[in-house]
């Protein structure tokens, strides 16, 4: 009997030992990081260290953006000065601190006060921005030779490079606890994300945030005792993710050379507010998208800056909208290309005036478009069923969002690459459109008409493709860190529920745009251009919003002979009334730079 009980007891104990052994093995497997994607601080060893250490993030692990040629637009690696709190203990001889301060071009007291005021690890920042200073070789040498306690030169990744003007299309990241809670509540509950973790605040940073988050940061820690004093012999320790697929790499459609050329031209022309959009004429890919006032991703709301992307904001287009009125008049049959009209300088019915005080006299529809005659286009709009203006605008991709989007992306959720894009408008309501005066103002791009620079440039691409409307991309693909493809962003059309304009209508619009440059309102600014160009100018009065102020527009393409390469929209906002429209000159300067870049690219291709 005793032997039987002894045997049973042995079996029970053996079973318990096996169960505990399995659980201990499973726990060890997970804690050593083999149970899934390992992130910093994910194992027992890591957590134990973090509980008694001061940590400093070297790389957030967030995905990076590249231009269409593979050049980094975010994620600039730098060597910078890092310091850890010393709890009031001396860091070393003041003579060495003074040498470091001299190399940093600051007063020694400033550096010592910064050291003394640290309550958590920090980097030495550039003046005026929240970006780690990229140390020169002499500065690195001075820091290393000083051997100051708790001070080191460390490799850090700045989110936005100092050599590239921050782009509204890329956007910015910021701390936003409420949105983190809304979007990533489950990850907060599972302790896989902190409430103060920066997330996308605008642009692609925001629309792609769920893909860019990554799997964890790379951090360096200084192991300390209970009083936060560094432990002898342990020094600094680095913790980083081990998954080779992250961070993700987003290939945009932006061409950095074109982007910087557009920015430089706006700067040289002393433009303070506006936007430029350059689209690839072949498929409406966004090669450049410049917006002013500039963006400071490190100080949102700073005076003289604006986080809003003006290329995606809808503004009164002025005579640029006559392109829509012209197409609607032709397709509705209320006018023909060679029909003659009389312009005596005013449209007395509603007090509208033509920009040419004495009028254009007898003028054909083609000439009226080239000369941007208000009288003719007000007359066309008034005698037209307003539905034709609304439908034709929709067919050309106006008064609706056209930026690339899908109901189901690679992760199964909807995605709109440019959610900030405004719809724009033609009429605020059908009832208001019944008023003849409002319709006349609408026909010349005033009253309630609103268009974004992106939509205006895309309209030009549609005209070049016989009425086919594309959905402009800002991203080509998303790749893993090792370069393998995660998902592609295919070229999409943005079809109107009303179909598209006829190829013949598109052909007449192209003829009209060429006439604008050859014999019309842009003749003086563009006729001598190296590339033959075509387009349409527009001046929109801002009466009611800003008295005696105008918006200046020019949209067009080039070269106008052979195969067009680019479609461009230029918007110069808030210009003084009476000032000549400079948008055509800016357009011409951008086209000249595009031509030179094309020549350089061709020369480089021949060399290869």
Coordinates of C-alpha atoms in Angstrom, one line a residue:
X1 CA 0.0 0.0 0.0
X2 CA 2.8 2.4 1.0
X3 CA 4.6 1.5 -2.3
X4 CA 1.4 2.3 -4.3
X5 CA 1.0 5.7 -2.6
X6 CA 4.7 6.4 -3.2
X7 CA 4.3 5.6 -6.9
X8 CA 1.3 7.9 -7.2
X9 CA 3.0 10.7 -5.4
X10 CA 6.1 10.3 -7.7
X11 CA 3.9 10.6 -10.8
X12 CA 2.0 13.7 -9.5
X13 CA 5.3 15.4 -8.7
X14 CA 6.7 14.4 -12.1
X15 CA 3.6 15.9 -13.8
X16 CA 3.9 19.2 -11.8
X17 CA 7.6 19.4 -12.7
X18 CA 6.9 18.9 -16.4
X19 CA 4.2 21.6 -16.4
X20 CA 6.4 24.1 -14.6
X21 CA 9.3 23.2 -16.9
X22 CA 7.3 23.8 -20.0
X23 CA 6.0 27.2 -18.7
X24 CA 9.5 28.2 -17.6
X25 CA 10.9 27.3 -21.1
X26 CA 8.0 29.2 -22.8
X27 CA 8.6 32.3 -20.6
X28 CA 12.4 32.1 -21.3
X29 CA 11.7 31.8 -25.0
X30 CA 9.5 34.9 -25.0
X31 CA 11.7 37.0 -22.8
X32 CA 14.8 36.2 -24.8
X33 CA 13.0 37.7 -27.8
X34 CA 12.2 34.6 -29.9
X35 CA 8.4 34.8 -29.5
X36 CA 7.9 37.5 -32.1
X37 CA 9.2 40.9 -33.3
X38 CA 11.4 42.1 -30.5
X39 CA 11.5 45.7 -29.6
X40 CA 13.6 47.7 -27.2
X41 CA 12.6 47.0 -23.7
X42 CA 10.7 43.8 -24.6
X43 CA 12.6 41.3 -22.5
X44 CA 13.0 40.8 -18.8
X45 CA 16.7 41.7 -19.0
X46 CA 15.9 44.8 -21.0
X47 CA 13.2 45.8 -18.6
X48 CA 15.4 45.2 -15.6
X49 CA 18.0 47.4 -17.1
X50 CA 15.5 50.2 -18.0
X51 CA 14.2 50.3 -14.5
X52 CA 17.6 51.5 -13.3
X53 CA 18.8 53.5 -16.2
X54 CA 18.6 56.9 -18.0
X55 CA 17.6 56.3 -21.7
X56 CA 18.1 58.5 -24.8
X57 CA 16.4 57.7 -28.1
X58 CA 18.9 57.7 -31.0
X59 CA 16.4 56.6 -33.7
X60 CA 12.6 56.4 -33.2
X61 CA 12.4 53.5 -35.6
X62 CA 9.8 55.5 -37.7
X63 CA 9.7 54.7 -41.4
X64 CA 11.5 57.1 -43.8
X65 CA 10.7 58.9 -47.0
X66 CA 12.7 59.0 -50.2
X67 CA 12.3 60.9 -53.4
X68 CA 11.6 59.0 -56.7
X69 CA 15.3 58.5 -57.3
X70 CA 15.9 57.0 -53.8
X71 CA 17.3 60.0 -52.1
X72 CA 16.4 60.4 -48.4
X73 CA 13.9 63.1 -47.6
X74 CA 13.8 62.3 -43.9
X75 CA 16.1 60.6 -41.5
X76 CA 19.4 62.4 -41.4
X77 CA 22.2 60.6 -39.5
X78 CA 24.4 62.9 -37.5
X79 CA 27.0 62.7 -34.7
X80 CA 25.9 64.9 -31.8
X81 CA 26.7 65.9 -28.2
X82 CA 24.7 63.9 -25.7
X83 CA 24.6 64.4 -21.9
X84 CA 23.1 62.5 -19.0
X85 CA 22.0 64.0 -15.7
X86 CA 24.8 64.0 -13.1
X87 CA 22.8 64.9 -10.0
X88 CA 25.0 67.9 -9.3
X89 CA 28.3 66.0 -9.4
X90 CA 31.2 67.6 -11.2
X91 CA 31.7 66.4 -14.8
X92 CA 35.4 67.3 -15.1
X93 CA 37.9 70.1 -15.2
X94 CA 36.3 73.4 -16.2
X95 CA 39.1 73.9 -18.7
X96 CA 37.8 71.0 -20.8
X97 CA 34.2 72.3 -20.6
X98 CA 35.5 75.7 -21.8
X99 CA 37.3 74.0 -24.8
X100 CA 34.1 72.2 -25.8
X101 CA 32.1 75.4 -25.4
X102 CA 34.5 77.2 -27.7
X103 CA 34.1 74.6 -30.4
X104 CA 30.3 74.9 -30.0
X105 CA 30.6 78.7 -30.3
X106 CA 28.8 79.3 -27.0
X107 CA 29.8 80.8 -23.7
X108 CA 31.2 78.2 -21.2
X109 CA 28.6 79.3 -18.6
X110 CA 25.8 78.5 -21.1
X111 CA 27.1 75.0 -21.6
X112 CA 27.7 74.4 -17.8
X113 CA 24.2 75.7 -17.0
X114 CA 22.7 73.3 -19.6
X115 CA 24.6 70.4 -18.0
X116 CA 23.5 71.5 -14.5
X117 CA 19.8 71.9 -15.5
X118 CA 19.4 68.4 -17.1
X119 CA 16.7 66.3 -15.5
X120 CA 16.8 63.7 -18.2
X121 CA 19.2 62.8 -21.0
X122 CA 19.3 65.3 -23.9
X123 CA 21.1 66.3 -27.1
X124 CA 22.7 69.6 -27.8
X125 CA 20.3 71.3 -30.3
X126 CA 20.8 73.6 -33.2
X127 CA 19.9 77.2 -32.5
X128 CA 16.3 78.0 -33.3
X129 CA 15.2 74.4 -34.1
X130 CA 14.6 71.3 -32.1
X131 CA 17.1 69.3 -34.0
X132 CA 20.3 67.6 -32.7
X133 CA 23.4 69.6 -33.8
X134 CA 25.6 67.8 -36.4
X135 CA 29.1 68.1 -34.9
X136 CA 32.1 68.8 -37.1
X137 CA 35.2 66.8 -36.8
X138 CA 36.9 69.4 -34.6
X139 CA 33.9 69.5 -32.3
X140 CA 33.8 65.7 -32.0
X141 CA 37.6 65.7 -31.2
X142 CA 37.1 68.4 -28.5
X143 CA 34.2 66.4 -26.8
X144 CA 36.1 63.1 -26.9
X145 CA 39.3 64.7 -25.5
X146 CA 37.4 66.4 -22.7
X147 CA 36.2 63.1 -21.3
X148 CA 33.5 64.8 -19.3
X149 CA 31.5 62.5 -17.0
X150 CA 28.1 61.7 -18.5
X151 CA 28.9 63.3 -21.8
X152 CA 29.5 61.5 -25.1
X153 CA 29.3 61.9 -28.9
X154 CA 26.5 59.6 -30.2
X155 CA 25.0 58.8 -33.6
X156 CA 21.5 60.3 -33.8
X157 CA 18.9 60.3 -36.6
X158 CA 17.3 63.8 -37.1
X159 CA 13.8 63.4 -38.6
X160 CA 14.1 66.3 -41.0
X161 CA 17.5 67.0 -42.7
X162 CA 19.0 70.4 -42.4
X163 CA 20.0 70.4 -46.0
X164 CA 16.4 70.1 -47.3
X165 CA 13.6 72.6 -46.8
X166 CA 10.8 70.9 -44.9
X167 CA 8.0 69.9 -47.3
X168 CA 4.3 70.3 -46.6
X169 CA 3.7 67.2 -48.7
X170 CA 5.8 65.2 -46.2
X171 CA 4.3 67.0 -43.2
X172 CA 5.4 66.8 -39.6
X173 CA 5.1 64.7 -36.5
X174 CA 4.1 65.9 -33.0
X175 CA 2.8 64.7 -29.7
X176 CA -0.9 64.3 -29.7
X177 CA -2.1 62.1 -26.8
X178 CA -5.8 62.3 -27.7
X179 CA -5.2 61.1 -31.3
X180 CA -2.8 58.4 -30.0
X181 CA -5.5 57.2 -27.7
X182 CA -8.1 57.3 -30.6
X183 CA -6.0 55.6 -33.2
X184 CA -3.8 53.2 -31.1
X185 CA -5.8 52.5 -28.0
X186 CA -5.2 48.7 -28.2
X187 CA -1.4 49.2 -28.4
X188 CA -1.6 51.5 -25.3
X189 CA -3.5 48.8 -23.4
X190 CA -0.9 46.2 -24.4
X191 CA 2.0 48.6 -23.4
X192 CA 3.3 48.6 -27.0
X193 CA 3.0 52.3 -27.4
X194 CA 3.4 55.3 -25.1
X195 CA 0.8 58.0 -24.9
X196 CA 3.4 60.7 -25.6
X197 CA 4.8 59.0 -28.7
X198 CA 5.0 61.4 -31.7
X199 CA 2.5 60.7 -34.5
X200 CA 1.9 62.3 -37.9
X201 CA 0.3 65.7 -37.7
X202 CA -0.1 66.5 -41.4
X203 CA 0.9 65.4 -44.9
X204 CA 2.2 61.9 -45.6
X205 CA 3.4 61.7 -42.0
X206 CA -0.2 61.6 -41.0
X207 CA -1.9 59.7 -43.8
X208 CA 0.7 56.9 -43.6
X209 CA 1.3 57.0 -39.8
X210 CA -0.1 53.5 -39.2
X211 CA 2.6 52.1 -41.5
X212 CA 5.4 54.4 -40.3
X213 CA 5.2 53.7 -36.6
X214 CA 7.7 50.9 -36.8
X215 CA 8.4 48.3 -34.1
X216 CA 10.5 50.2 -31.6
X217 CA 13.3 52.7 -31.1
X218 CA 17.0 52.4 -30.9
X219 CA 18.0 53.8 -27.5
X220 CA 21.2 54.2 -25.5
X221 CA 21.0 53.9 -21.8
X222 CA 23.4 54.8 -19.0
X223 CA 23.1 52.2 -16.2
X224 CA 22.7 53.9 -12.8
X225 CA 22.3 53.0 -9.2
X226 CA 19.4 54.1 -6.9
X227 CA 20.7 57.6 -6.7
X228 CA 21.0 57.9 -10.5
X229 CA 24.8 57.7 -10.4
X230 CA 26.5 55.8 -13.2
X231 CA 27.6 52.3 -12.2
X232 CA 31.3 51.7 -12.6
X233 CA 32.2 49.5 -15.6
X234 CA 28.8 49.4 -17.3
X235 CA 28.9 52.7 -19.2
X236 CA 26.5 53.1 -22.0
X237 CA 24.4 50.3 -23.5
X238 CA 22.4 50.2 -26.7
X239 CA 19.1 48.5 -27.2
X240 CA 17.5 48.2 -30.6
X241 CA 15.0 46.2 -32.6
X242 CA 16.4 43.1 -34.4
X243 CA 13.8 42.8 -37.1
X244 CA 15.6 43.4 -40.4
X245 CA 12.4 44.4 -42.3
X246 CA 11.9 47.7 -40.3
X247 CA 11.8 50.6 -40.5
X248 CA 9.8 50.8 -43.7
X249 CA 10.9 53.0 -46.6
X250 CA 8.4 55.0 -48.6
X251 CA 9.3 56.0 -52.1
X252 CA 7.5 59.2 -53.1
X253 CA 6.9 60.6 -56.5
X254 CA 8.8 63.8 -55.6
X255 CA 11.9 64.7 -57.5
X256 CA 14.2 66.5 -55.1
X257 CA 15.9 68.5 -57.9
X258 CA 12.5 69.8 -59.2
X259 CA 11.2 70.4 -55.7
X260 CA 14.3 72.5 -54.7
X261 CA 14.2 74.4 -58.1
X262 CA 10.6 75.4 -57.4
X263 CA 11.4 76.5 -53.9
X264 CA 14.4 78.5 -55.1
X265 CA 12.4 80.3 -57.7
X266 CA 9.7 81.3 -55.2
X267 CA 12.4 82.5 -52.9
X268 CA 14.1 84.5 -55.6
X269 CA 10.8 86.0 -56.7
X270 CA 10.2 87.0 -53.0
X271 CA 6.9 85.2 -52.9
X272 CA 5.5 85.0 -49.4
X273 CA 2.3 83.1 -49.8
X274 CA 1.2 80.7 -52.5
X275 CA 2.0 77.3 -54.0
X276 CA 3.5 75.5 -57.0
X277 CA 2.6 72.1 -58.2
X278 CA 4.6 70.2 -60.9
X279 CA 3.0 67.1 -62.3
X280 CA 4.4 64.5 -64.7
X281 CA 2.4 65.0 -67.8
X282 CA 2.4 61.3 -68.5
X283 CA 0.4 60.2 -65.5
X284 CA 0.0 63.2 -63.1
X285 CA 2.6 62.0 -60.6
X286 CA 3.5 64.8 -58.2
X287 CA 7.1 65.7 -59.0
X288 CA 7.1 68.8 -56.8
X289 CA 4.7 70.5 -54.4
X290 CA 5.9 73.7 -52.8
X291 CA 3.9 75.8 -50.4
X292 CA 4.3 79.1 -48.6
X293 CA 4.6 80.3 -45.9
X294 CA 7.2 77.7 -45.1
X295 CA 6.8 74.8 -42.7
X296 CA 8.8 74.5 -39.5
X297 CA 8.2 70.9 -38.3
X298 CA 10.0 71.6 -35.1
X299 CA 7.9 74.6 -34.1
X300 CA 4.4 74.4 -35.4
X301 CA 2.6 77.8 -35.2
X302 CA 5.8 79.8 -35.2
X303 CA 5.3 83.3 -36.6
X304 CA 6.0 83.5 -40.3
X305 CA 5.3 79.8 -40.9
X306 CA 2.2 77.8 -41.8
X307 CA 1.6 74.1 -41.4
X308 CA -1.2 74.2 -44.0
X309 CA -0.4 73.0 -47.5
X310 CA -1.6 75.8 -49.8
X311 CA -1.3 73.4 -52.8
X312 CA -4.3 71.6 -51.4
X313 CA -6.3 74.6 -50.3
X314 CA -9.1 75.8 -52.6
X315 CA -8.9 79.4 -53.8
X316 CA -10.8 81.6 -56.3
X317 CA -9.1 80.7 -59.7
X318 CA -10.1 83.8 -61.7
X319 CA -9.7 83.4 -65.5
X320 CA -8.1 79.9 -65.2
X321 CA -11.7 78.7 -64.8
X322 CA -12.5 80.1 -68.2
X323 CA -11.0 76.8 -69.4
X324 CA -14.1 75.0 -67.9
X325 CA -16.5 77.6 -69.2
X326 CA -15.0 77.2 -72.7
X327 CA -15.3 73.4 -72.6
X328 CA -18.9 73.7 -71.3
X329 CA -19.9 76.1 -74.0
X330 CA -18.5 73.9 -76.8
X331 CA -19.9 70.7 -75.4
X332 CA -23.4 72.2 -74.7
X333 CA -23.5 73.6 -78.2
X334 CA -24.2 77.2 -77.2
X335 CA -21.1 78.4 -79.0
X336 CA -18.6 77.4 -81.7
X337 CA -14.9 77.9 -81.9
X338 CA -15.0 80.5 -84.6
X339 CA -18.1 82.3 -83.4
X340 CA -17.8 86.1 -83.1
X341 CA -18.7 88.2 -80.2
X342 CA -18.6 91.9 -79.4
X343 CA -16.7 93.3 -76.3
X344 CA -17.1 97.0 -75.6
X345 CA -15.3 96.8 -72.3
X346 CA -18.2 96.2 -69.9
X347 CA -21.1 93.8 -69.4
X348 CA -23.6 96.4 -68.3
X349 CA -26.2 93.9 -67.1
X350 CA -24.4 93.2 -63.9
X351 CA -21.7 95.8 -63.8
X352 CA -19.0 93.4 -64.9
X353 CA -16.0 94.9 -66.7
X354 CA -13.4 93.5 -69.0
X355 CA -9.8 94.0 -68.0
X356 CA -9.3 95.9 -71.3
X357 CA -11.0 99.2 -70.6
X358 CA -12.1 100.0 -74.2
X359 CA -13.0 96.4 -74.9
X360 CA -11.7 93.9 -77.5
X361 CA -14.3 94.8 -80.2
X362 CA -15.2 91.9 -82.5
X363 CA -13.6 88.8 -81.2
X364 CA -13.9 85.1 -81.8
X365 CA -14.3 82.5 -79.0
X366 CA -10.7 81.4 -79.5
X367 CA -9.4 84.9 -79.3
X368 CA -11.6 85.7 -76.3
X369 CA -9.9 82.8 -74.4
X370 CA -6.5 83.9 -75.5
X371 CA -7.2 87.5 -74.5
X372 CA -9.1 86.4 -71.4
X373 CA -12.2 88.5 -72.2
X374 CA -14.5 88.8 -69.3
X375 CA -17.5 90.1 -71.3
X376 CA -17.5 87.1 -73.6
X377 CA -17.2 84.5 -70.9
X378 CA -19.8 86.2 -68.6
X379 CA -22.2 86.1 -71.5
X380 CA -21.5 82.4 -72.2
X381 CA -22.1 81.5 -68.6
X382 CA -25.3 83.4 -68.3
X383 CA -26.9 81.9 -71.3
X384 CA -25.8 78.4 -70.3
X385 CA -27.7 75.9 -68.1
X386 CA -25.7 76.0 -64.8
X387 CA -25.6 72.2 -64.8
X388 CA -23.2 72.4 -67.7
X389 CA -20.6 74.3 -65.7
X390 CA -21.0 72.0 -62.7
X391 CA -20.8 68.8 -64.8
X392 CA -17.9 70.0 -67.0
X393 CA -15.9 71.0 -63.9
X394 CA -16.5 67.6 -62.5
X395 CA -15.4 66.0 -65.7
X396 CA -12.1 67.9 -65.6
X397 CA -11.5 66.9 -62.0
X398 CA -12.5 70.2 -60.2
X399 CA -14.8 70.7 -57.3
X400 CA -13.9 67.3 -55.9
X401 CA -10.9 65.5 -54.3
X402 CA -8.7 64.0 -57.0
X403 CA -5.7 62.9 -55.0
X404 CA -4.9 59.2 -54.9
X405 CA -7.0 57.1 -52.6
X406 CA -8.3 53.5 -52.1
X407 CA -11.0 51.9 -50.0
X408 CA -8.7 49.0 -49.2
X409 CA -5.0 49.4 -48.8
X410 CA -2.4 46.6 -48.0
X411 CA -3.5 46.6 -44.4
X412 CA -7.2 46.3 -45.3
X413 CA -8.1 49.8 -44.3
X414 CA -8.9 52.8 -46.5
X415 CA -6.1 55.2 -47.4
X416 CA -6.2 58.8 -48.8
X417 CA -2.7 60.0 -49.4
X418 CA -3.6 63.7 -49.2
X419 CA -6.6 63.9 -46.8
X420 CA -6.1 67.7 -46.4
X421 CA -7.1 68.3 -50.1
X422 CA -10.1 70.5 -50.2
X423 CA -13.0 69.8 -52.6
X424 CA -13.3 73.2 -54.1
X425 CA -16.7 74.4 -55.5
X426 CA -18.5 75.8 -58.6
X427 CA -21.9 76.8 -57.1
X428 CA -22.8 76.6 -53.4
X429 CA -26.3 75.5 -54.4
X430 CA -28.4 74.8 -57.5
X431 CA -30.9 77.5 -56.4
X432 CA -28.2 80.2 -56.2
X433 CA -27.0 79.1 -59.7
X434 CA -30.3 80.1 -61.2
X435 CA -29.3 83.8 -60.7
X436 CA -27.9 85.1 -63.9
X437 CA -25.5 87.6 -62.3
X438 CA -24.0 84.8 -60.1
X439 CA -23.7 82.6 -63.2
X440 CA -21.9 85.4 -65.1
X441 CA -19.4 85.8 -62.3
X442 CA -18.9 82.1 -62.1
X443 CA -18.1 81.9 -65.8
X444 CA -15.0 84.1 -65.2
X445 CA -13.9 82.2 -62.1
X446 CA -15.3 84.5 -59.4
X447 CA -18.1 84.4 -56.9
X448 CA -18.2 80.9 -55.3
X449 CA -15.7 79.2 -57.5
X450 CA -12.8 77.5 -55.7
X451 CA -10.0 75.4 -57.1
X452 CA -6.8 73.9 -55.5
X453 CA -3.4 74.3 -57.3
X454 CA -3.3 70.4 -57.4
X455 CA -6.6 70.3 -59.2
X456 CA -5.7 73.1 -61.6
X457 CA -2.4 71.3 -62.6
X458 CA -4.3 68.0 -62.9
X459 CA -6.9 69.6 -65.1
X460 CA -4.0 70.5 -67.5
X461 CA -2.9 66.8 -67.5
X462 CA -6.5 65.8 -68.3
X463 CA -6.6 68.2 -71.3
X464 CA -3.3 66.6 -72.5
X465 CA -4.9 63.2 -72.3
X466 CA -8.0 64.0 -74.3
X467 CA -10.1 64.3 -71.1
X468 CA -8.9 61.4 -69.0
X469 CA -8.6 62.5 -65.4
X470 CA -5.8 61.0 -63.3
X471 CA -5.6 60.7 -59.6
X472 CA -2.3 62.3 -58.7
X473 CA 0.1 60.1 -56.6
X474 CA 2.5 61.3 -54.0
X475 CA 3.8 57.8 -53.3
X476 CA 5.1 55.1 -55.7
X477 CA 5.7 52.2 -53.3
X478 CA 6.4 51.1 -49.8
X479 CA 9.4 48.9 -49.2
X480 CA 11.0 47.0 -46.3
X481 CA 14.3 48.1 -44.8
X482 CA 16.2 45.6 -47.0
X483 CA 14.6 47.0 -50.2
X484 CA 12.1 44.3 -50.9
X485 CA 8.7 45.5 -52.0
X486 CA 5.9 45.6 -49.4
X487 CA 3.3 47.2 -51.7
X488 CA 3.1 49.4 -54.8
X489 CA 0.8 52.4 -55.3
X490 CA -0.5 52.0 -58.9
X491 CA -1.5 54.9 -61.2
X492 CA -5.2 55.4 -60.9
X493 CA -7.8 57.3 -63.0
X494 CA -10.2 59.7 -61.2
X495 CA -13.3 59.1 -63.2
X496 CA -16.3 61.4 -63.1
X497 CA -19.8 60.0 -62.8
X498 CA -20.6 62.3 -65.8
X499 CA -17.9 60.8 -68.0
X500 CA -15.2 63.0 -69.6
X501 CA -15.0 65.8 -72.1
X502 CA -14.7 64.8 -75.7
X503 CA -11.2 64.5 -77.4
X504 CA -12.2 67.2 -79.8
X505 CA -13.0 69.5 -77.0
X506 CA -9.6 68.8 -75.3
X507 CA -7.9 69.5 -78.7
X508 CA -9.5 72.9 -78.8
X509 CA -8.5 73.6 -75.2
X510 CA -4.9 72.8 -76.1
X511 CA -5.1 75.1 -79.1
X512 CA -6.5 77.9 -76.9
X513 CA -3.7 77.4 -74.3
X514 CA -1.1 77.7 -77.1
X515 CA -2.8 80.9 -78.3
X516 CA -2.6 82.4 -74.8
X517 CA 1.2 82.3 -75.0
X518 CA 1.6 83.0 -78.7
X519 CA -0.8 85.9 -79.1
X520 CA -2.7 86.4 -75.8
X521 CA -2.2 87.6 -72.3
X522 CA 1.0 85.6 -71.6
X523 CA 2.7 86.6 -74.9
X524 CA 5.1 89.1 -73.2
X525 CA 6.1 86.8 -70.4
X526 CA 6.5 83.5 -72.2
X527 CA 6.8 83.8 -75.9
X528 CA 10.6 83.9 -75.9
X529 CA 10.9 80.8 -73.6
X530 CA 13.4 78.1 -74.6
X531 CA 10.6 75.5 -74.5
X532 CA 7.4 76.3 -76.5
X533 CA 4.8 76.7 -73.7
X534 CA 1.0 76.8 -73.4
X535 CA -1.3 77.7 -70.5
X536 CA -3.9 80.1 -69.0
X537 CA -3.5 83.0 -66.6
X538 CA -5.9 84.2 -64.0
X539 CA -6.4 87.0 -61.6
X540 CA -9.0 86.5 -58.9
X541 CA -10.3 89.5 -56.9
X542 CA -10.6 88.8 -53.2
X543 CA -13.4 91.4 -52.6
X544 CA -15.4 90.5 -49.5
X545 CA -12.4 88.7 -48.0
X546 CA -9.6 91.1 -48.5
X547 CA -10.3 94.4 -50.1
X548 CA -7.8 95.5 -52.8
X549 CA -6.1 92.2 -52.9
X550 CA -5.8 89.6 -55.6
X551 CA -4.7 86.0 -56.2
X552 CA -2.5 85.5 -59.3
X553 CA -2.6 82.2 -61.2
X554 CA -1.0 80.5 -64.2
X555 CA -1.5 76.9 -65.2
X556 CA 0.1 75.3 -68.3
X557 CA 2.4 72.7 -69.8
X558 CA 5.6 72.3 -71.7
X559 CA 6.9 71.7 -74.1
X560 CA 3.9 72.6 -76.2
X561 CA 5.3 70.9 -79.3
X562 CA 6.0 67.2 -79.4
X563 CA 5.5 65.2 -76.2
X564 CA 4.7 67.5 -73.2
X565 CA 6.7 66.6 -70.1
X566 CA 5.2 68.6 -67.3
X567 CA 2.0 70.3 -66.2
X568 CA 2.4 73.2 -63.7
X569 CA 0.1 75.3 -61.6
X570 CA 1.4 78.5 -60.0
X571 CA -0.6 80.4 -57.3
X572 CA 0.6 83.7 -55.8
X573 CA -1.8 84.6 -53.0
X574 CA -2.7 88.0 -51.5
X575 CA -1.1 90.2 -54.1
X576 CA -1.8 94.0 -54.1
X577 CA -4.6 95.1 -56.5
X578 CA -3.2 96.7 -59.6
X579 CA 0.0 94.7 -59.5
X580 CA 0.7 92.9 -62.8
X581 CA 0.2 89.2 -62.7
X582 CA 3.6 87.6 -62.0
X583 CA 2.4 84.0 -62.0
X584 CA 3.3 83.6 -65.7
X585 CA 6.9 84.7 -65.1
X586 CA 7.2 82.2 -62.2
X587 CA 5.7 79.5 -64.5
X588 CA 8.3 80.4 -67.2
X589 CA 11.2 80.3 -64.7
X590 CA 10.1 76.9 -63.5
X591 CA 9.7 75.6 -67.0
X592 CA 13.2 76.8 -67.9
X593 CA 14.6 74.9 -64.8
X594 CA 12.7 71.8 -65.9
X595 CA 14.2 72.1 -69.3
X596 CA 17.7 72.4 -67.9
X597 CA 17.2 69.4 -65.6
X598 CA 15.9 67.4 -68.6
X599 CA 19.1 68.3 -70.5
X600 CA 21.3 67.4 -67.6
X601 CA 19.5 64.1 -67.1
X602 CA 19.9 63.2 -70.8
X603 CA 23.7 64.1 -70.7
X604 CA 24.2 61.9 -67.6
X605 CA 22.3 59.0 -69.3
X606 CA 24.7 59.3 -72.3
X607 CA 27.7 59.2 -70.1
X608 CA 26.5 56.0 -68.5

